[in-house]
Amino acid sequence: MYINDKLEELLKVESPQQYKITYKHHVIFWGIYFLLNTLRWGSIHNDFALSLKTNLIGFPIHIALSYFNIYFLMPKFVYTRKYFTYALMVVTCLFIMLLVKFNLTYYLVSTNVMPEGPEYVDSLTLNYAIITMFGELYVVAFATAIKVTVDWLREHSKLHDLEKRQLTTELKFLRSQVSPHFFFNTLNNIYSLTLEKSDKAPEVILKLSGLMRYLLYATRKRKQDLKSEIDCIQNYIDLERIRFNDTLEIDIGISGDLENKEIAPMLLVPLIENCFKHGASKNIGDMNITIDVNVDDDFLYFKVSNTIPKSDTNSKVATRGGGIGLSNVKKRLELGYDQNDYELSIFEKEKMFHVDLKLKV
């Protein structure tokens, strides 16, 4: 058990579960490679005993050189960009390997150290050296390529997981921004009504309670029923109707099939809230807000427009488009949806401020 733990510590690759390599994988890899190589050379020479002996000598050299390259030479020289030193070290290691293999084969197996050659070789010739060193280089390169590929997959997976965690964290933060911002504005409305000793205050508080219940559970989910989101919008509008009374005109149109459609929770509410924050609350005189909700196939077409207050007529869209509301929606769309799944347009036309959203649901 102790030996297994040490081998595991030496050979394992710290990686996501799908790319985790243990010492058992190393043993299986070299075992299969040894078996195939023995059968291959045994078939070529028609002498499996000779093939077994030469591979028993060659494979320890393959393994030692491969791991020396992977775990020492590459980290020390390649990763630090000392390429010339690395090349020199590899050539040196291959030459040492050549001497070791030649002598072991000559004294333990056969004086003909290259039986696959066209002639009898019992000395360290240039041809033998080149063929042997290139053959060893092939094995080392093959093992190194596997290691580099696994490392790349591991790092790519780690990066993907890190980005996913960051996006999830940021989305949670953005969703958490919606509720305080929403409650802050609504509580201000209630405060105004209590100052006026309005009889509408209890009704507003009751509706706010229902919205709080929705926000408490809806924002915990990644996606929420579109119908529930629309109901939330209607409740919010009812709150604002109570506040603005007859000075506010709201036209709502809902069409299409809302069933079995999902949307990021509290994504549309800031668009409605923006109309009241930058429209109704600043407007002197009658105020008009138009909301159109249409579901066609797999897309939601959500359009909202409000009268631009006279004091803001000459201001830029970007000014009113700032703050938590619209910027929050933009960021949540970027993080929560693919680029091809939504289109958001914000513009002014004929003294009206428009927000058009096309969203896959």
mmCIF file of C-alpha atoms in Angstrom:
data_model
loop_
_atom_site.group_PDB
_atom_site.id
_atom_site.type_symbol
_atom_site.label_atom_id
_atom_site.label_comp_id
_atom_site.label_asym_id
_atom_site.label_seq_id
_atom_site.Cartn_x
_atom_site.Cartn_y
_atom_site.Cartn_z
ATOM 1 C CA MET A 1 0.000 0.000 0.000
ATOM 2 C CA TYR A 2 2.872 2.366 0.844
ATOM 3 C CA ILE A 3 4.565 1.700 -2.515
ATOM 4 C CA ASN A 4 1.296 2.320 -4.364
ATOM 5 C CA ASP A 5 0.847 5.658 -2.598
ATOM 6 C CA LYS A 6 4.389 6.718 -3.508
ATOM 7 C CA LEU A 7 3.943 5.727 -7.135
ATOM 8 C CA GLU A 8 0.621 7.559 -7.218
ATOM 9 C CA GLU A 9 2.257 10.696 -5.847
ATOM 10 C CA LEU A 10 5.113 10.462 -8.366
ATOM 11 C CA LEU A 11 3.123 9.746 -11.509
ATOM 12 C CA LYS A 12 -0.317 11.235 -10.985
ATOM 13 C CA VAL A 13 -1.474 14.326 -12.810
ATOM 14 C CA GLU A 14 -3.534 16.782 -10.793
ATOM 15 C CA SER A 15 -6.432 17.313 -13.148
ATOM 16 C CA PRO A 16 -10.189 17.204 -13.467
ATOM 17 C CA GLN A 17 -11.607 13.746 -12.917
ATOM 18 C CA GLN A 18 -12.016 12.954 -16.628
ATOM 19 C CA TYR A 19 -8.302 13.649 -17.244
ATOM 20 C CA LYS A 20 -6.864 12.174 -14.073
ATOM 21 C CA ILE A 21 -3.926 9.861 -14.787
ATOM 22 C CA THR A 22 -2.791 7.401 -12.122
ATOM 23 C CA TYR A 23 0.205 5.081 -12.058
ATOM 24 C CA LYS A 24 -2.123 2.279 -13.198
ATOM 25 C CA HIS A 25 -2.643 4.096 -16.487
ATOM 26 C CA HIS A 26 1.120 4.290 -16.943
ATOM 27 C CA VAL A 27 1.495 0.566 -16.284
ATOM 28 C CA ILE A 28 -1.309 -0.305 -18.710
ATOM 29 C CA PHE A 29 0.112 1.976 -21.420
ATOM 30 C CA TRP A 30 3.648 0.559 -21.253
ATOM 31 C CA GLY A 31 2.335 -2.988 -20.865
ATOM 32 C CA ILE A 32 0.261 -2.780 -24.050
ATOM 33 C CA TYR A 33 3.072 -1.014 -25.890
ATOM 34 C CA PHE A 34 5.569 -3.729 -24.802
ATOM 35 C CA LEU A 35 3.232 -6.541 -25.870
ATOM 36 C CA LEU A 36 2.544 -5.051 -29.301
ATOM 37 C CA ASN A 37 6.196 -4.271 -29.901
ATOM 38 C CA THR A 38 7.256 -7.792 -28.902
ATOM 39 C CA LEU A 39 4.692 -9.362 -31.224
ATOM 40 C CA ARG A 40 5.670 -7.011 -34.045
ATOM 41 C CA TRP A 41 9.412 -7.713 -33.950
ATOM 42 C CA GLY A 42 8.805 -11.380 -33.216
ATOM 43 C CA SER A 43 6.788 -11.609 -36.437
ATOM 44 C CA ILE A 44 9.412 -9.714 -38.432
ATOM 45 C CA HIS A 45 12.314 -11.913 -37.261
ATOM 46 C CA ASN A 46 10.194 -15.025 -36.843
ATOM 47 C CA ASP A 47 11.890 -15.318 -33.438
ATOM 48 C CA PHE A 48 9.697 -14.298 -30.495
ATOM 49 C CA ALA A 49 12.364 -15.279 -27.938
ATOM 50 C CA LEU A 50 14.827 -12.817 -29.477
ATOM 51 C CA SER A 51 12.135 -10.134 -29.652
ATOM 52 C CA LEU A 52 11.262 -10.649 -25.993
ATOM 53 C CA LYS A 53 14.899 -10.362 -24.915
ATOM 54 C CA THR A 54 15.581 -7.194 -26.921
ATOM 55 C CA ASN A 55 12.392 -5.540 -25.686
ATOM 56 C CA LEU A 56 13.187 -6.460 -22.083
ATOM 57 C CA ILE A 57 16.401 -4.506 -22.546
ATOM 58 C CA GLY A 58 14.945 -1.703 -24.664
ATOM 59 C CA PHE A 59 11.799 -0.876 -22.747
ATOM 60 C CA PRO A 60 13.408 0.100 -19.430
ATOM 61 C CA ILE A 61 15.535 2.483 -21.490
ATOM 62 C CA HIS A 62 12.399 3.794 -23.292
ATOM 63 C CA ILE A 63 10.605 4.368 -20.006
ATOM 64 C CA ALA A 64 13.544 5.980 -18.213
ATOM 65 C CA LEU A 65 14.311 8.340 -21.100
ATOM 66 C CA SER A 66 10.641 9.251 -21.647
ATOM 67 C CA TYR A 67 10.002 10.156 -18.012
ATOM 68 C CA PHE A 68 13.333 11.948 -17.726
ATOM 69 C CA ASN A 69 12.316 14.081 -20.703
ATOM 70 C CA ILE A 70 8.738 14.670 -19.533
ATOM 71 C CA TYR A 71 9.315 15.388 -15.855
ATOM 72 C CA PHE A 72 12.795 16.935 -15.869
ATOM 73 C CA LEU A 73 14.075 18.157 -19.233
ATOM 74 C CA MET A 74 10.871 19.791 -20.453
ATOM 75 C CA PRO A 75 9.960 21.618 -17.211
ATOM 76 C CA LYS A 76 13.556 22.759 -16.712
ATOM 77 C CA PHE A 77 14.412 23.810 -20.263
ATOM 78 C CA VAL A 78 11.367 23.902 -22.592
ATOM 79 C CA TYR A 79 9.001 25.702 -20.189
ATOM 80 C CA THR A 80 11.758 28.207 -19.426
ATOM 81 C CA ARG A 81 12.483 28.661 -23.158
ATOM 82 C CA LYS A 82 16.009 27.310 -23.044
ATOM 83 C CA TYR A 83 15.540 25.453 -26.313
ATOM 84 C CA PHE A 84 19.182 25.105 -27.342
ATOM 85 C CA THR A 85 20.127 23.638 -23.963
ATOM 86 C CA TYR A 86 17.144 21.301 -24.182
ATOM 87 C CA ALA A 87 18.155 20.054 -27.657
ATOM 88 C CA LEU A 88 21.717 19.507 -26.453
ATOM 89 C CA MET A 89 20.517 17.560 -23.414
ATOM 90 C CA VAL A 90 18.233 15.373 -25.546
ATOM 91 C CA VAL A 91 21.071 14.513 -27.947
ATOM 92 C CA THR A 92 23.342 13.731 -24.974
ATOM 93 C CA CYS A 93 20.710 11.475 -23.401
ATOM 94 C CA LEU A 94 20.151 9.672 -26.714
ATOM 95 C CA PHE A 95 23.878 9.077 -27.087
ATOM 96 C CA ILE A 96 24.155 7.689 -23.555
ATOM 97 C CA MET A 97 21.137 5.509 -24.291
ATOM 98 C CA LEU A 98 22.873 4.280 -27.457
ATOM 99 C CA LEU A 99 25.953 3.141 -25.539
ATOM 100 C CA VAL A 100 23.899 1.438 -22.849
ATOM 101 C CA LYS A 101 21.644 -0.364 -25.309
ATOM 102 C CA PHE A 102 24.521 -1.475 -27.522
ATOM 103 C CA ASN A 103 26.463 -3.024 -24.668
ATOM 104 C CA LEU A 104 23.448 -4.683 -23.029
ATOM 105 C CA THR A 105 22.341 -6.174 -26.344
ATOM 106 C CA TYR A 106 25.847 -7.273 -27.310
ATOM 107 C CA TYR A 107 26.649 -9.021 -24.007
ATOM 108 C CA LEU A 108 23.201 -10.260 -22.941
ATOM 109 C CA VAL A 109 21.310 -11.065 -26.161
ATOM 110 C CA SER A 110 23.389 -11.356 -29.309
ATOM 111 C CA THR A 111 26.572 -10.013 -30.820
ATOM 112 C CA ASN A 112 24.480 -9.049 -33.814
ATOM 113 C CA VAL A 113 23.025 -5.908 -32.243
ATOM 114 C CA MET A 114 20.826 -5.037 -35.261
ATOM 115 C CA PRO A 115 19.257 -8.257 -36.565
ATOM 116 C CA GLU A 116 16.744 -6.301 -38.619
ATOM 117 C CA GLY A 117 19.565 -4.807 -40.693
ATOM 118 C CA PRO A 118 20.747 -6.066 -44.091
ATOM 119 C CA GLU A 119 24.122 -7.148 -42.656
ATOM 120 C CA TYR A 120 25.699 -8.470 -39.487
ATOM 121 C CA VAL A 121 26.432 -5.592 -37.047
ATOM 122 C CA ASP A 122 28.690 -6.306 -34.064
ATOM 123 C CA SER A 123 30.233 -2.856 -33.625
ATOM 124 C CA LEU A 124 29.039 0.686 -32.969
ATOM 125 C CA THR A 125 28.596 1.888 -36.545
ATOM 126 C CA LEU A 126 27.200 5.243 -37.712
ATOM 127 C CA ASN A 127 24.224 3.543 -39.375
ATOM 128 C CA TYR A 128 23.382 1.629 -36.204
ATOM 129 C CA ALA A 129 23.735 4.810 -34.118
ATOM 130 C CA ILE A 130 21.422 6.868 -36.366
ATOM 131 C CA ILE A 131 18.726 4.178 -36.626
ATOM 132 C CA THR A 132 18.782 3.417 -32.896
ATOM 133 C CA MET A 133 18.747 7.056 -31.776
ATOM 134 C CA PHE A 134 15.919 7.982 -34.149
ATOM 135 C CA GLY A 135 13.942 4.939 -32.992
ATOM 136 C CA GLU A 136 14.399 5.995 -29.378
ATOM 137 C CA LEU A 137 13.485 9.568 -30.254
ATOM 138 C CA TYR A 138 10.250 8.293 -31.797
ATOM 139 C CA VAL A 139 9.272 6.510 -28.567
ATOM 140 C CA VAL A 140 10.123 9.549 -26.413
ATOM 141 C CA ALA A 141 8.213 11.872 -28.748
ATOM 142 C CA PHE A 142 5.187 9.582 -28.694
ATOM 143 C CA ALA A 143 5.069 9.448 -24.886
ATOM 144 C CA THR A 144 5.715 13.186 -24.636
ATOM 145 C CA ALA A 145 2.929 13.966 -27.103
ATOM 146 C CA ILE A 146 0.471 12.031 -24.942
ATOM 147 C CA LYS A 147 1.612 13.910 -21.825
ATOM 148 C CA VAL A 148 1.417 17.314 -23.547
ATOM 149 C CA THR A 149 -2.063 16.516 -24.912
ATOM 150 C CA VAL A 150 -3.350 15.459 -21.490
ATOM 151 C CA ASP A 151 -1.810 18.576 -19.909
ATOM 152 C CA TRP A 152 -3.493 20.776 -22.516
ATOM 153 C CA LEU A 153 -6.848 19.089 -21.978
ATOM 154 C CA ARG A 154 -6.454 19.433 -18.236
ATOM 155 C CA GLU A 155 -5.544 23.134 -18.372
ATOM 156 C CA HIS A 156 -8.300 23.806 -20.903
ATOM 157 C CA SER A 157 -10.796 22.068 -18.636
ATOM 158 C CA LYS A 158 -9.550 23.990 -15.612
ATOM 159 C CA LEU A 159 -9.809 27.268 -17.504
ATOM 160 C CA HIS A 160 -13.305 26.371 -18.693
ATOM 161 C CA ASP A 161 -14.370 25.457 -15.150
ATOM 162 C CA LEU A 162 -12.843 28.665 -13.791
ATOM 163 C CA GLU A 163 -14.620 30.792 -16.383
ATOM 164 C CA LYS A 164 -17.859 28.959 -15.666
ATOM 165 C CA ARG A 165 -17.501 29.581 -11.924
ATOM 166 C CA GLN A 166 -16.699 33.240 -12.541
ATOM 167 C CA LEU A 167 -19.710 33.635 -14.829
ATOM 168 C CA THR A 168 -21.967 31.873 -12.329
ATOM 169 C CA THR A 169 -20.695 34.084 -9.506
ATOM 170 C CA GLU A 170 -21.154 37.230 -11.581
ATOM 171 C CA LEU A 171 -24.659 36.196 -12.652
ATOM 172 C CA LYS A 172 -25.622 35.547 -9.031
ATOM 173 C CA PHE A 173 -24.265 38.955 -8.118
ATOM 174 C CA LEU A 174 -26.193 40.651 -10.926
ATOM 175 C CA ARG A 175 -29.400 38.857 -9.944
ATOM 176 C CA SER A 176 -28.858 39.871 -6.337
ATOM 177 C CA GLN A 177 -28.591 43.496 -7.485
ATOM 178 C CA VAL A 178 -32.088 43.416 -8.938
ATOM 179 C CA SER A 179 -33.966 42.757 -5.710
ATOM 180 C CA PRO A 180 -32.443 45.536 -3.528
ATOM 181 C CA HIS A 181 -32.743 48.011 -6.378
ATOM 182 C CA PHE A 182 -36.355 47.024 -7.007
ATOM 183 C CA PHE A 183 -37.289 47.124 -3.329
ATOM 184 C CA PHE A 184 -35.560 50.446 -2.817
ATOM 185 C CA ASN A 185 -37.705 52.138 -5.462
ATOM 186 C CA THR A 186 -40.919 50.477 -4.316
ATOM 187 C CA LEU A 187 -40.296 51.362 -0.651
ATOM 188 C CA ASN A 188 -39.767 54.938 -1.754
ATOM 189 C CA ASN A 189 -43.212 54.789 -3.345
ATOM 190 C CA ILE A 190 -44.735 53.465 -0.130
ATOM 191 C CA TYR A 191 -42.928 56.158 1.838
ATOM 192 C CA SER A 192 -44.461 58.832 -0.400
ATOM 193 C CA LEU A 193 -47.930 57.373 0.130
ATOM 194 C CA THR A 194 -47.524 57.256 3.925
ATOM 195 C CA LEU A 195 -46.465 60.907 3.953
ATOM 196 C CA GLU A 196 -49.675 61.706 2.108
ATOM 197 C CA LYS A 197 -51.598 59.444 4.540
ATOM 198 C CA SER A 198 -52.967 57.723 1.478
ATOM 199 C CA ASP A 199 -55.469 54.862 1.842
ATOM 200 C CA LYS A 200 -53.584 53.135 -0.955
ATOM 201 C CA ALA A 201 -50.588 52.359 1.278
ATOM 202 C CA PRO A 202 -51.964 49.038 2.675
ATOM 203 C CA GLU A 203 -52.779 47.799 -0.846
ATOM 204 C CA VAL A 204 -49.295 48.687 -2.031
ATOM 205 C CA ILE A 205 -47.717 46.882 0.909
ATOM 206 C CA LEU A 206 -49.810 43.785 0.181
ATOM 207 C CA LYS A 207 -48.737 43.728 -3.453
ATOM 208 C CA LEU A 208 -45.143 44.326 -2.456
ATOM 209 C CA SER A 209 -45.361 41.324 -0.160
ATOM 210 C CA GLY A 210 -46.423 39.166 -3.108
ATOM 211 C CA LEU A 211 -43.541 40.481 -5.196
ATOM 212 C CA MET A 212 -41.081 39.809 -2.390
ATOM 213 C CA ARG A 213 -42.272 36.215 -2.240
ATOM 214 C CA TYR A 214 -41.703 35.851 -5.977
ATOM 215 C CA LEU A 215 -38.250 37.431 -5.809
ATOM 216 C CA LEU A 216 -37.242 35.269 -2.875
ATOM 217 C CA TYR A 217 -37.746 32.041 -4.823
ATOM 218 C CA ALA A 218 -37.449 33.075 -8.480
ATOM 219 C CA THR A 219 -33.964 34.598 -8.305
ATOM 220 C CA ARG A 220 -32.552 31.374 -6.887
ATOM 221 C CA LYS A 221 -33.207 29.617 -10.180
ATOM 222 C CA ARG A 222 -31.198 29.955 -13.363
ATOM 223 C CA LYS A 223 -34.409 30.076 -15.413
ATOM 224 C CA GLN A 224 -37.981 30.961 -14.474
ATOM 225 C CA ASP A 225 -41.316 30.397 -16.230
ATOM 226 C CA LEU A 226 -41.981 33.249 -18.640
ATOM 227 C CA LYS A 227 -45.598 33.400 -17.498
ATOM 228 C CA SER A 228 -44.464 33.956 -13.897
ATOM 229 C CA GLU A 229 -42.142 36.718 -15.032
ATOM 230 C CA ILE A 230 -44.981 38.453 -16.893
ATOM 231 C CA ASP A 231 -47.221 38.115 -13.816
ATOM 232 C CA CYS A 232 -44.485 39.773 -11.773
ATOM 233 C CA ILE A 233 -44.351 42.641 -14.261
ATOM 234 C CA GLN A 234 -48.118 43.093 -14.081
ATOM 235 C CA ASN A 235 -47.980 43.207 -10.283
ATOM 236 C CA TYR A 236 -45.245 45.783 -10.426
ATOM 237 C CA ILE A 237 -47.260 47.893 -12.859
ATOM 238 C CA ASP A 238 -50.264 47.664 -10.540
ATOM 239 C CA LEU A 239 -48.088 49.140 -7.801
ATOM 240 C CA GLU A 240 -47.091 52.020 -10.017
ATOM 241 C CA ARG A 241 -50.682 52.619 -11.128
ATOM 242 C CA ILE A 242 -51.639 53.155 -7.512
ATOM 243 C CA ARG A 243 -48.820 55.619 -7.079
ATOM 244 C CA PHE A 244 -49.361 57.731 -10.217
ATOM 245 C CA ASN A 245 -53.142 57.437 -10.404
ATOM 246 C CA ASP A 246 -54.709 59.146 -13.456
ATOM 247 C CA THR A 247 -51.514 60.892 -14.602
ATOM 248 C CA LEU A 248 -50.140 57.602 -15.920
ATOM 249 C CA GLU A 249 -51.428 55.783 -18.984
ATOM 250 C CA ILE A 250 -50.138 52.249 -19.541
ATOM 251 C CA ASP A 251 -50.949 50.141 -22.580
ATOM 252 C CA ILE A 252 -50.083 46.447 -22.304
ATOM 253 C CA GLY A 253 -50.380 43.901 -25.079
ATOM 254 C CA ILE A 254 -49.633 40.201 -24.537
ATOM 255 C CA SER A 255 -49.854 37.681 -27.364
ATOM 256 C CA GLY A 256 -48.496 34.276 -28.280
ATOM 257 C CA ASP A 257 -48.092 31.116 -26.255
ATOM 258 C CA LEU A 258 -46.331 31.779 -22.939
ATOM 259 C CA GLU A 259 -46.591 28.198 -21.737
ATOM 260 C CA ASN A 260 -43.452 26.049 -21.398
ATOM 261 C CA LYS A 261 -41.197 29.029 -22.034
ATOM 262 C CA GLU A 262 -38.374 29.997 -19.693
ATOM 263 C CA ILE A 263 -36.401 33.174 -19.068
ATOM 264 C CA ALA A 264 -33.721 34.380 -16.679
ATOM 265 C CA PRO A 265 -35.583 35.575 -13.554
ATOM 266 C CA MET A 266 -36.101 39.306 -13.081
ATOM 267 C CA LEU A 267 -34.635 40.070 -16.498
ATOM 268 C CA LEU A 268 -37.592 42.072 -17.819
ATOM 269 C CA VAL A 269 -38.564 43.915 -14.643
ATOM 270 C CA PRO A 270 -35.624 46.388 -14.817
ATOM 271 C CA LEU A 271 -36.770 47.378 -18.328
ATOM 272 C CA ILE A 272 -40.207 48.271 -16.974
ATOM 273 C CA GLU A 273 -38.740 49.870 -13.895
ATOM 274 C CA ASN A 274 -36.551 52.041 -16.107
ATOM 275 C CA CYS A 275 -39.670 53.582 -17.669
ATOM 276 C CA PHE A 276 -40.915 54.762 -14.304
ATOM 277 C CA LYS A 277 -37.541 55.816 -12.961
ATOM 278 C CA HIS A 278 -36.533 57.893 -15.988
ATOM 279 C CA GLY A 279 -39.993 58.676 -17.298
ATOM 280 C CA ALA A 280 -42.947 58.855 -14.978
ATOM 281 C CA SER A 281 -41.046 60.039 -11.913
ATOM 282 C CA LYS A 282 -39.541 62.957 -13.891
ATOM 283 C CA ASN A 283 -42.460 63.807 -16.128
ATOM 284 C CA ILE A 284 -44.652 66.839 -15.639
ATOM 285 C CA GLY A 285 -48.125 66.122 -16.923
ATOM 286 C CA ASP A 286 -49.569 62.972 -18.421
ATOM 287 C CA MET A 287 -47.270 60.028 -18.968
ATOM 288 C CA ASN A 288 -47.585 57.184 -21.463
ATOM 289 C CA ILE A 289 -45.927 53.781 -21.238
ATOM 290 C CA THR A 290 -46.452 51.111 -23.886
ATOM 291 C CA ILE A 291 -45.534 47.475 -23.324
ATOM 292 C CA ASP A 292 -45.834 44.794 -25.968
ATOM 293 C CA VAL A 293 -45.130 41.128 -25.209
ATOM 294 C CA ASN A 294 -45.225 38.645 -28.074
ATOM 295 C CA VAL A 295 -44.024 35.056 -28.199
ATOM 296 C CA ASP A 296 -43.469 33.690 -31.680
ATOM 297 C CA ASP A 297 -42.089 30.140 -31.885
ATOM 298 C CA ASP A 298 -39.028 30.059 -29.619
ATOM 299 C CA PHE A 299 -38.512 33.801 -29.375
ATOM 300 C CA LEU A 300 -39.896 36.478 -27.094
ATOM 301 C CA TYR A 301 -40.342 39.928 -28.613
ATOM 302 C CA PHE A 302 -40.500 42.384 -25.726
ATOM 303 C CA LYS A 303 -40.963 46.061 -26.528
ATOM 304 C CA VAL A 304 -41.375 48.858 -24.019
ATOM 305 C CA SER A 305 -41.469 52.608 -24.582
ATOM 306 C CA ASN A 306 -42.112 55.642 -22.433
ATOM 307 C CA THR A 307 -42.561 59.359 -22.910
ATOM 308 C CA ILE A 308 -39.312 61.273 -22.552
ATOM 309 C CA PRO A 309 -39.567 63.960 -19.865
ATOM 310 C CA LYS A 310 -39.224 67.467 -21.234
ATOM 311 C CA SER A 311 -36.182 68.096 -19.056
ATOM 312 C CA ASP A 312 -34.442 65.080 -20.668
ATOM 313 C CA THR A 313 -35.395 65.700 -24.285
ATOM 314 C CA ASN A 314 -31.939 66.932 -25.233
ATOM 315 C CA SER A 315 -30.005 64.356 -23.180
ATOM 316 C CA LYS A 316 -28.340 61.289 -24.626
ATOM 317 C CA VAL A 317 -29.699 57.755 -24.493
ATOM 318 C CA ALA A 318 -26.514 56.593 -22.815
ATOM 319 C CA THR A 319 -27.254 58.884 -19.881
ATOM 320 C CA ARG A 320 -30.607 57.333 -19.200
ATOM 321 C CA GLY A 321 -29.320 53.918 -20.180
ATOM 322 C CA GLY A 322 -26.791 53.905 -17.368
ATOM 323 C CA GLY A 323 -27.193 52.874 -13.766
ATOM 324 C CA ILE A 324 -28.112 49.498 -12.401
ATOM 325 C CA GLY A 325 -31.243 48.841 -14.497
ATOM 326 C CA LEU A 326 -30.332 48.637 -18.183
ATOM 327 C CA SER A 327 -26.633 47.951 -17.618
ATOM 328 C CA ASN A 328 -27.639 45.034 -15.399
ATOM 329 C CA VAL A 329 -29.863 43.620 -18.154
ATOM 330 C CA LYS A 330 -27.113 44.008 -20.771
ATOM 331 C CA LYS A 331 -24.576 42.227 -18.606
ATOM 332 C CA ARG A 332 -26.943 39.392 -17.699
ATOM 333 C CA LEU A 333 -27.760 38.849 -21.367
ATOM 334 C CA GLU A 334 -24.050 38.688 -22.226
ATOM 335 C CA LEU A 335 -23.316 36.188 -19.461
ATOM 336 C CA GLY A 336 -26.467 34.084 -19.513
ATOM 337 C CA TYR A 337 -27.238 33.753 -23.223
ATOM 338 C CA ASP A 338 -25.406 32.959 -26.429
ATOM 339 C CA GLN A 339 -24.768 35.918 -28.690
ATOM 340 C CA ASN A 340 -27.178 34.577 -31.317
ATOM 341 C CA ASP A 341 -29.982 34.083 -28.787
ATOM 342 C CA TYR A 342 -30.802 37.734 -28.159
ATOM 343 C CA GLU A 343 -30.924 41.228 -29.631
ATOM 344 C CA LEU A 344 -31.239 44.347 -27.480
ATOM 345 C CA SER A 345 -31.954 47.772 -28.976
ATOM 346 C CA ILE A 346 -32.160 51.035 -27.026
ATOM 347 C CA PHE A 347 -33.071 54.209 -28.882
ATOM 348 C CA GLU A 348 -35.116 57.431 -28.941
ATOM 349 C CA LYS A 349 -37.761 58.132 -31.547
ATOM 350 C CA GLU A 350 -40.461 60.820 -31.726
ATOM 351 C CA LYS A 351 -39.937 61.929 -28.123
ATOM 352 C CA MET A 352 -40.253 58.343 -26.909
ATOM 353 C CA PHE A 353 -37.605 56.206 -25.260
ATOM 354 C CA HIS A 354 -37.662 52.633 -26.656
ATOM 355 C CA VAL A 355 -36.196 49.337 -25.497
ATOM 356 C CA ASP A 356 -36.680 46.352 -27.834
ATOM 357 C CA LEU A 357 -35.576 42.887 -26.799
ATOM 358 C CA LYS A 358 -35.646 39.742 -28.894
ATOM 359 C CA LEU A 359 -34.835 36.727 -26.741
ATOM 360 C CA LYS A 360 -34.814 32.965 -27.208
ATOM 361 C CA VAL A 361 -37.078 31.369 -24.607
#
